[in-house]
Amino acid sequence: MANIYETIKEIRREVVLNNESTLNYNADKFDNQLLEQIEGICFSKQLTKSFSVDEIKFIVDTIFNQMRRHDVIEPLIKDGSITEIMINGSNQVFIEKNGVIQETDVVFESKERLEDLIQNMVARVNRSVNEAEPVVDARLEDGSRVNIVLPPVALNGPLVTIRKFPEKPMDIDDLIRYESITNEVAVFLEKLVKAKYNIFICGGTGSGKTSFLNALSSLIPKDERIVTIEDSAELQLLSIKNIARLETRNANTEGKGEISMKTLIKTSLRMRPERIIVGEVRGEEALDMLQAMNTGHDGSMSTGHANSTLDMLSRLETMVLMAAPLPLEAIKKQIASALDIIIFLTRLRDHTRRVLDITEVVGYKDGEILLNPLYLFEEMGESKNGKVKGCLRRTGNSMVNKSKAKQRGVELE
């Protein structure tokens, strides 16, 4: 393999030298020209004497991907069945496929090649990462989410985690097909969205929060104006025409120019939104999100990390306290007033992503936020192949807050 990488270096140097002033590597129309030149140089060197046909193809593809794509992980990015790519230094790449994490035989030519890839990734979305600021969130051109951690924080070399998203955004029919929800629940959720209830989606890492938010957002009436606010733009609301997409910005090397989620939420209120969709709340921006929901922006949605519905409420209380030292009673009243519905997702032991409960937030009394469970997941054993059997069941509790539905002419029951 060492001999192959030496050949790759030699040919790449020749390609760069031959085209320094004539080939614009930033223009897609030159891709075919570049590929032809790489193949031509390989042919002129008579590589068939030293390498097999498959090895020559590997050399050509590697050089092209290094110069125009994502180096050795390009095939993994193109593979639609892979949902996550985890790079632990230049010599170890893991993937998640069909819910299972497995190691690949993919390795980078050198640590420098991985570092070059990282710098190209962040530069394309106007971000930077270095030893002084070794952690950054970015995204690929297709919307895939990228997290990067560099040494000295990362002890085993540069760490890159890529969360891939399907080419076609997930819709409500996909959720039914994957058995995350039932037809009955899908109809109920569509009514909630049309009636402009404020919905909060929570769950653990990899539970499908963003995909679920995409699916719910596809139910929003096409004539509404939507503002989305995200750390790294991931939402794919293709059905909405009047949409304003906002993305945070990190500070520059001088520590200036940061635009936070909190700032964007405040800015969005002046953009005449009918709904505000916050990709994920992690900190003090939670207060601004709740205030936006409480000031006429019904139908807003957001997501957050939590292990249960109750845990999410506790986390929201903590996040609001990060923004302002308010009395806990005032915070709980604010949460109870802003949120209408909380949906909790999880990954079960068979790696499937399911909705475990849908709960109505009905108010505040005696120091507690009152909850009304509407749907709960009922497990009914396992199949022979280990798949968990079960589905969401109605609890028998009726919606308490029907005023929004009545106001908009939606019959919930």
PDB file of C-alpha atoms in Angstrom, residues 187-352:
ATOM      1  CA  VAL A 187     -53.369  12.438  11.441  1.00  0.00           C
ATOM      2  CA  PHE A 188     -53.289  13.828  14.987  1.00  0.00           C
ATOM      3  CA  LEU A 189     -49.873  15.489  14.468  1.00  0.00           C
ATOM      4  CA  GLU A 190     -51.038  17.054  11.204  1.00  0.00           C
ATOM      5  CA  LYS A 191     -53.998  18.599  13.046  1.00  0.00           C
ATOM      6  CA  LEU A 192     -51.683  19.943  15.768  1.00  0.00           C
ATOM      7  CA  VAL A 193     -49.406  21.560  13.185  1.00  0.00           C
ATOM      8  CA  LYS A 194     -52.289  23.129  11.258  1.00  0.00           C
ATOM      9  CA  ALA A 195     -53.839  24.383  14.506  1.00  0.00           C
ATOM     10  CA  LYS A 196     -50.466  26.044  15.320  1.00  0.00           C
ATOM     11  CA  TYR A 197     -49.668  24.311  18.600  1.00  0.00           C
ATOM     12  CA  ASN A 198     -46.108  24.907  19.800  1.00  0.00           C
ATOM     13  CA  ILE A 199     -44.275  21.584  19.563  1.00  0.00           C
ATOM     14  CA  PHE A 200     -41.002  20.576  21.217  1.00  0.00           C
ATOM     15  CA  ILE A 201     -39.201  17.388  20.127  1.00  0.00           C
ATOM     16  CA  CYS A 202     -36.704  15.801  22.516  1.00  0.00           C
ATOM     17  CA  GLY A 203     -34.581  12.681  22.715  1.00  0.00           C
ATOM     18  CA  GLY A 204     -31.053  11.360  22.999  1.00  0.00           C
ATOM     19  CA  THR A 205     -28.224  11.590  20.486  1.00  0.00           C
ATOM     20  CA  GLY A 206     -29.120   9.876  17.218  1.00  0.00           C
ATOM     21  CA  SER A 207     -32.777   9.412  18.144  1.00  0.00           C
ATOM     22  CA  GLY A 208     -33.963  11.176  14.975  1.00  0.00           C
ATOM     23  CA  LYS A 209     -34.962  14.612  16.318  1.00  0.00           C
ATOM     24  CA  THR A 210     -33.929  16.587  13.222  1.00  0.00           C
ATOM     25  CA  SER A 211     -35.520  14.101  10.827  1.00  0.00           C
ATOM     26  CA  PHE A 212     -38.742  14.174  12.855  1.00  0.00           C
ATOM     27  CA  LEU A 213     -38.693  17.979  12.868  1.00  0.00           C
ATOM     28  CA  ASN A 214     -38.284  17.913   9.075  1.00  0.00           C
ATOM     29  CA  ALA A 215     -41.273  15.602   8.773  1.00  0.00           C
ATOM     30  CA  LEU A 216     -43.474  17.785  10.997  1.00  0.00           C
ATOM     31  CA  SER A 217     -42.387  20.907   9.140  1.00  0.00           C
ATOM     32  CA  SER A 218     -43.565  19.372   5.868  1.00  0.00           C
ATOM     33  CA  LEU A 219     -47.118  19.606   7.262  1.00  0.00           C
ATOM     34  CA  ILE A 220     -46.981  23.405   7.583  1.00  0.00           C
ATOM     35  CA  PRO A 221     -49.361  25.166   5.150  1.00  0.00           C
ATOM     36  CA  LYS A 222     -47.477  26.326   2.052  1.00  0.00           C
ATOM     37  CA  ASP A 223     -48.617  29.968   2.284  1.00  0.00           C
ATOM     38  CA  GLU A 224     -46.985  30.731   5.662  1.00  0.00           C
ATOM     39  CA  ARG A 225     -43.708  32.586   6.260  1.00  0.00           C
ATOM     40  CA  ILE A 226     -41.200  30.500   8.214  1.00  0.00           C
ATOM     41  CA  VAL A 227     -37.912  31.502   9.834  1.00  0.00           C
ATOM     42  CA  THR A 228     -35.465  28.706  10.686  1.00  0.00           C
ATOM     43  CA  ILE A 229     -32.582  29.227  13.119  1.00  0.00           C
ATOM     44  CA  GLU A 230     -29.760  26.683  13.414  1.00  0.00           C
ATOM     45  CA  ASP A 231     -26.168  26.280  14.532  1.00  0.00           C
ATOM     46  CA  SER A 232     -25.419  24.449  11.285  1.00  0.00           C
ATOM     47  CA  ALA A 233     -28.152  24.529   8.640  1.00  0.00           C
ATOM     48  CA  GLU A 234     -29.645  21.019   8.439  1.00  0.00           C
ATOM     49  CA  LEU A 235     -33.386  21.439   7.976  1.00  0.00           C
ATOM     50  CA  GLN A 236     -34.687  20.749   4.481  1.00  0.00           C
ATOM     51  CA  LEU A 237     -38.060  22.472   4.241  1.00  0.00           C
ATOM     52  CA  LEU A 238     -38.446  22.122   0.487  1.00  0.00           C
ATOM     53  CA  SER A 239     -42.231  22.525   0.546  1.00  0.00           C
ATOM     54  CA  ILE A 240     -42.095  26.049   2.029  1.00  0.00           C
ATOM     55  CA  LYS A 241     -41.540  28.892  -0.463  1.00  0.00           C
ATOM     56  CA  ASN A 242     -41.544  31.872   1.910  1.00  0.00           C
ATOM     57  CA  ILE A 243     -38.683  30.783   4.152  1.00  0.00           C
ATOM     58  CA  ALA A 244     -35.839  32.706   5.782  1.00  0.00           C
ATOM     59  CA  ARG A 245     -32.938  30.467   6.863  1.00  0.00           C
ATOM     60  CA  LEU A 246     -30.564  31.766   9.524  1.00  0.00           C
ATOM     61  CA  GLU A 247     -27.320  30.179  10.715  1.00  0.00           C
ATOM     62  CA  THR A 248     -25.082  31.145  13.627  1.00  0.00           C
ATOM     63  CA  ARG A 249     -21.525  32.366  13.078  1.00  0.00           C
ATOM     64  CA  ASN A 250     -18.496  31.685  15.235  1.00  0.00           C
ATOM     65  CA  ALA A 251     -16.150  34.415  16.394  1.00  0.00           C
ATOM     66  CA  ASN A 252     -13.084  35.115  14.242  1.00  0.00           C
ATOM     67  CA  THR A 253      -9.488  34.605  15.353  1.00  0.00           C
ATOM     68  CA  GLU A 254      -9.658  37.923  17.212  1.00  0.00           C
ATOM     69  CA  GLY A 255     -12.715  36.800  19.151  1.00  0.00           C
ATOM     70  CA  LYS A 256     -15.047  39.146  17.268  1.00  0.00           C
ATOM     71  CA  GLY A 257     -17.961  38.746  14.891  1.00  0.00           C
ATOM     72  CA  GLU A 258     -19.855  35.983  16.690  1.00  0.00           C
ATOM     73  CA  ILE A 259     -23.576  35.787  15.918  1.00  0.00           C
ATOM     74  CA  SER A 260     -25.282  33.524  18.440  1.00  0.00           C
ATOM     75  CA  MET A 261     -28.544  31.624  18.395  1.00  0.00           C
ATOM     76  CA  LYS A 262     -29.867  34.071  20.974  1.00  0.00           C
ATOM     77  CA  THR A 263     -29.151  37.002  18.632  1.00  0.00           C
ATOM     78  CA  LEU A 264     -30.785  35.281  15.670  1.00  0.00           C
ATOM     79  CA  ILE A 265     -33.955  34.498  17.620  1.00  0.00           C
ATOM     80  CA  LYS A 266     -34.276  38.169  18.553  1.00  0.00           C
ATOM     81  CA  THR A 267     -33.603  39.182  14.938  1.00  0.00           C
ATOM     82  CA  SER A 268     -36.191  36.734  13.604  1.00  0.00           C
ATOM     83  CA  LEU A 269     -38.965  38.524  15.519  1.00  0.00           C
ATOM     84  CA  ARG A 270     -38.479  41.514  13.189  1.00  0.00           C
ATOM     85  CA  MET A 271     -38.779  39.398  10.054  1.00  0.00           C
ATOM     86  CA  ARG A 272     -42.557  38.957  10.228  1.00  0.00           C
ATOM     87  CA  PRO A 273     -42.474  35.188  10.843  1.00  0.00           C
ATOM     88  CA  GLU A 274     -45.672  33.204  11.253  1.00  0.00           C
ATOM     89  CA  ARG A 275     -43.656  30.372  12.758  1.00  0.00           C
ATOM     90  CA  ILE A 276     -40.122  30.138  14.104  1.00  0.00           C
ATOM     91  CA  ILE A 277     -38.282  26.831  13.926  1.00  0.00           C
ATOM     92  CA  VAL A 278     -35.193  26.563  16.141  1.00  0.00           C
ATOM     93  CA  GLY A 279     -33.045  23.594  15.145  1.00  0.00           C
ATOM     94  CA  GLU A 280     -31.884  22.830  18.674  1.00  0.00           C
ATOM     95  CA  VAL A 281     -31.692  24.715  21.952  1.00  0.00           C
ATOM     96  CA  ARG A 282     -28.655  24.065  24.131  1.00  0.00           C
ATOM     97  CA  GLY A 283     -28.225  27.129  26.314  1.00  0.00           C
ATOM     98  CA  GLU A 284     -29.461  30.585  27.179  1.00  0.00           C
ATOM     99  CA  GLU A 285     -31.248  30.956  23.829  1.00  0.00           C
ATOM    100  CA  ALA A 286     -34.013  28.800  25.398  1.00  0.00           C
ATOM    101  CA  LEU A 287     -35.403  31.900  27.136  1.00  0.00           C
ATOM    102  CA  ASP A 288     -35.697  33.822  23.864  1.00  0.00           C
ATOM    103  CA  MET A 289     -37.324  30.839  22.177  1.00  0.00           C
ATOM    104  CA  LEU A 290     -39.931  30.539  24.944  1.00  0.00           C
ATOM    105  CA  GLN A 291     -40.613  34.260  24.838  1.00  0.00           C
ATOM    106  CA  ALA A 292     -41.078  34.095  21.054  1.00  0.00           C
ATOM    107  CA  MET A 293     -43.616  31.289  21.494  1.00  0.00           C
ATOM    108  CA  ASN A 294     -45.392  33.402  24.113  1.00  0.00           C
ATOM    109  CA  THR A 295     -45.576  36.542  21.971  1.00  0.00           C
ATOM    110  CA  GLY A 296     -47.810  35.524  19.107  1.00  0.00           C
ATOM    111  CA  HIS A 297     -45.620  33.101  17.146  1.00  0.00           C
ATOM    112  CA  ASP A 298     -47.845  30.073  17.569  1.00  0.00           C
ATOM    113  CA  GLY A 299     -46.941  26.935  15.671  1.00  0.00           C
ATOM    114  CA  SER A 300     -43.247  27.261  16.460  1.00  0.00           C
ATOM    115  CA  MET A 301     -41.075  24.172  16.863  1.00  0.00           C
ATOM    116  CA  SER A 302     -37.719  23.205  18.318  1.00  0.00           C
ATOM    117  CA  THR A 303     -35.681  20.258  19.563  1.00  0.00           C
ATOM    118  CA  GLY A 304     -33.477  19.448  22.545  1.00  0.00           C
ATOM    119  CA  HIS A 305     -31.386  16.656  24.057  1.00  0.00           C
ATOM    120  CA  ALA A 306     -32.997  14.777  26.945  1.00  0.00           C
ATOM    121  CA  ASN A 307     -33.613  11.281  28.300  1.00  0.00           C
ATOM    122  CA  SER A 308     -37.324  11.790  28.931  1.00  0.00           C
ATOM    123  CA  THR A 309     -40.066  14.394  28.769  1.00  0.00           C
ATOM    124  CA  LEU A 310     -39.583  15.314  32.444  1.00  0.00           C
ATOM    125  CA  ASP A 311     -35.838  15.530  31.926  1.00  0.00           C
ATOM    126  CA  MET A 312     -36.389  17.956  29.034  1.00  0.00           C
ATOM    127  CA  LEU A 313     -38.470  20.247  31.242  1.00  0.00           C
ATOM    128  CA  SER A 314     -35.700  20.247  33.876  1.00  0.00           C
ATOM    129  CA  ARG A 315     -33.092  21.001  31.218  1.00  0.00           C
ATOM    130  CA  LEU A 316     -35.166  23.901  29.871  1.00  0.00           C
ATOM    131  CA  GLU A 317     -35.369  25.337  33.387  1.00  0.00           C
ATOM    132  CA  THR A 318     -31.574  25.130  33.670  1.00  0.00           C
ATOM    133  CA  MET A 319     -31.080  26.730  30.247  1.00  0.00           C
ATOM    134  CA  VAL A 320     -33.326  29.656  31.122  1.00  0.00           C
ATOM    135  CA  LEU A 321     -31.417  30.152  34.391  1.00  0.00           C
ATOM    136  CA  MET A 322     -28.236  30.430  32.274  1.00  0.00           C
ATOM    137  CA  ALA A 323     -29.804  33.452  30.553  1.00  0.00           C
ATOM    138  CA  ALA A 324     -31.339  35.222  33.545  1.00  0.00           C
ATOM    139  CA  PRO A 325     -31.491  34.651  37.327  1.00  0.00           C
ATOM    140  CA  LEU A 326     -35.282  34.404  37.388  1.00  0.00           C
ATOM    141  CA  PRO A 327     -37.337  32.783  40.150  1.00  0.00           C
ATOM    142  CA  LEU A 328     -37.905  29.101  39.386  1.00  0.00           C
ATOM    143  CA  GLU A 329     -41.662  29.593  39.616  1.00  0.00           C
ATOM    144  CA  ALA A 330     -41.530  32.269  36.899  1.00  0.00           C
ATOM    145  CA  ILE A 331     -39.459  29.985  34.676  1.00  0.00           C
ATOM    146  CA  LYS A 332     -41.847  27.068  35.058  1.00  0.00           C
ATOM    147  CA  LYS A 333     -44.828  29.314  34.296  1.00  0.00           C
ATOM    148  CA  GLN A 334     -43.034  30.564  31.181  1.00  0.00           C
ATOM    149  CA  ILE A 335     -42.360  27.005  29.986  1.00  0.00           C
ATOM    150  CA  ALA A 336     -45.906  25.848  30.734  1.00  0.00           C
ATOM    151  CA  SER A 337     -47.335  28.833  28.871  1.00  0.00           C
ATOM    152  CA  ALA A 338     -45.050  28.508  25.823  1.00  0.00           C
ATOM    153  CA  LEU A 339     -45.056  24.769  25.116  1.00  0.00           C
ATOM    154  CA  ASP A 340     -48.184  22.904  24.070  1.00  0.00           C
ATOM    155  CA  ILE A 341     -46.876  19.484  23.027  1.00  0.00           C
ATOM    156  CA  ILE A 342     -43.687  17.550  23.851  1.00  0.00           C
ATOM    157  CA  ILE A 343     -42.712  14.549  21.715  1.00  0.00           C
ATOM    158  CA  PHE A 344     -40.075  12.188  23.098  1.00  0.00           C
ATOM    159  CA  LEU A 345     -38.033   9.982  20.742  1.00  0.00           C
ATOM    160  CA  THR A 346     -35.528   7.235  21.463  1.00  0.00           C
ATOM    161  CA  ARG A 347     -33.483   4.490  19.832  1.00  0.00           C
ATOM    162  CA  LEU A 348     -34.589   1.101  21.020  1.00  0.00           C
ATOM    163  CA  ARG A 349     -32.259  -1.851  21.582  1.00  0.00           C
ATOM    164  CA  ASP A 350     -32.892  -3.057  17.990  1.00  0.00           C
ATOM    165  CA  HIS A 351     -31.539   0.318  16.752  1.00  0.00           C
ATOM    166  CA  THR A 352     -34.940   1.493  15.472  1.00  0.00           C
TER     167      THR A 352
END
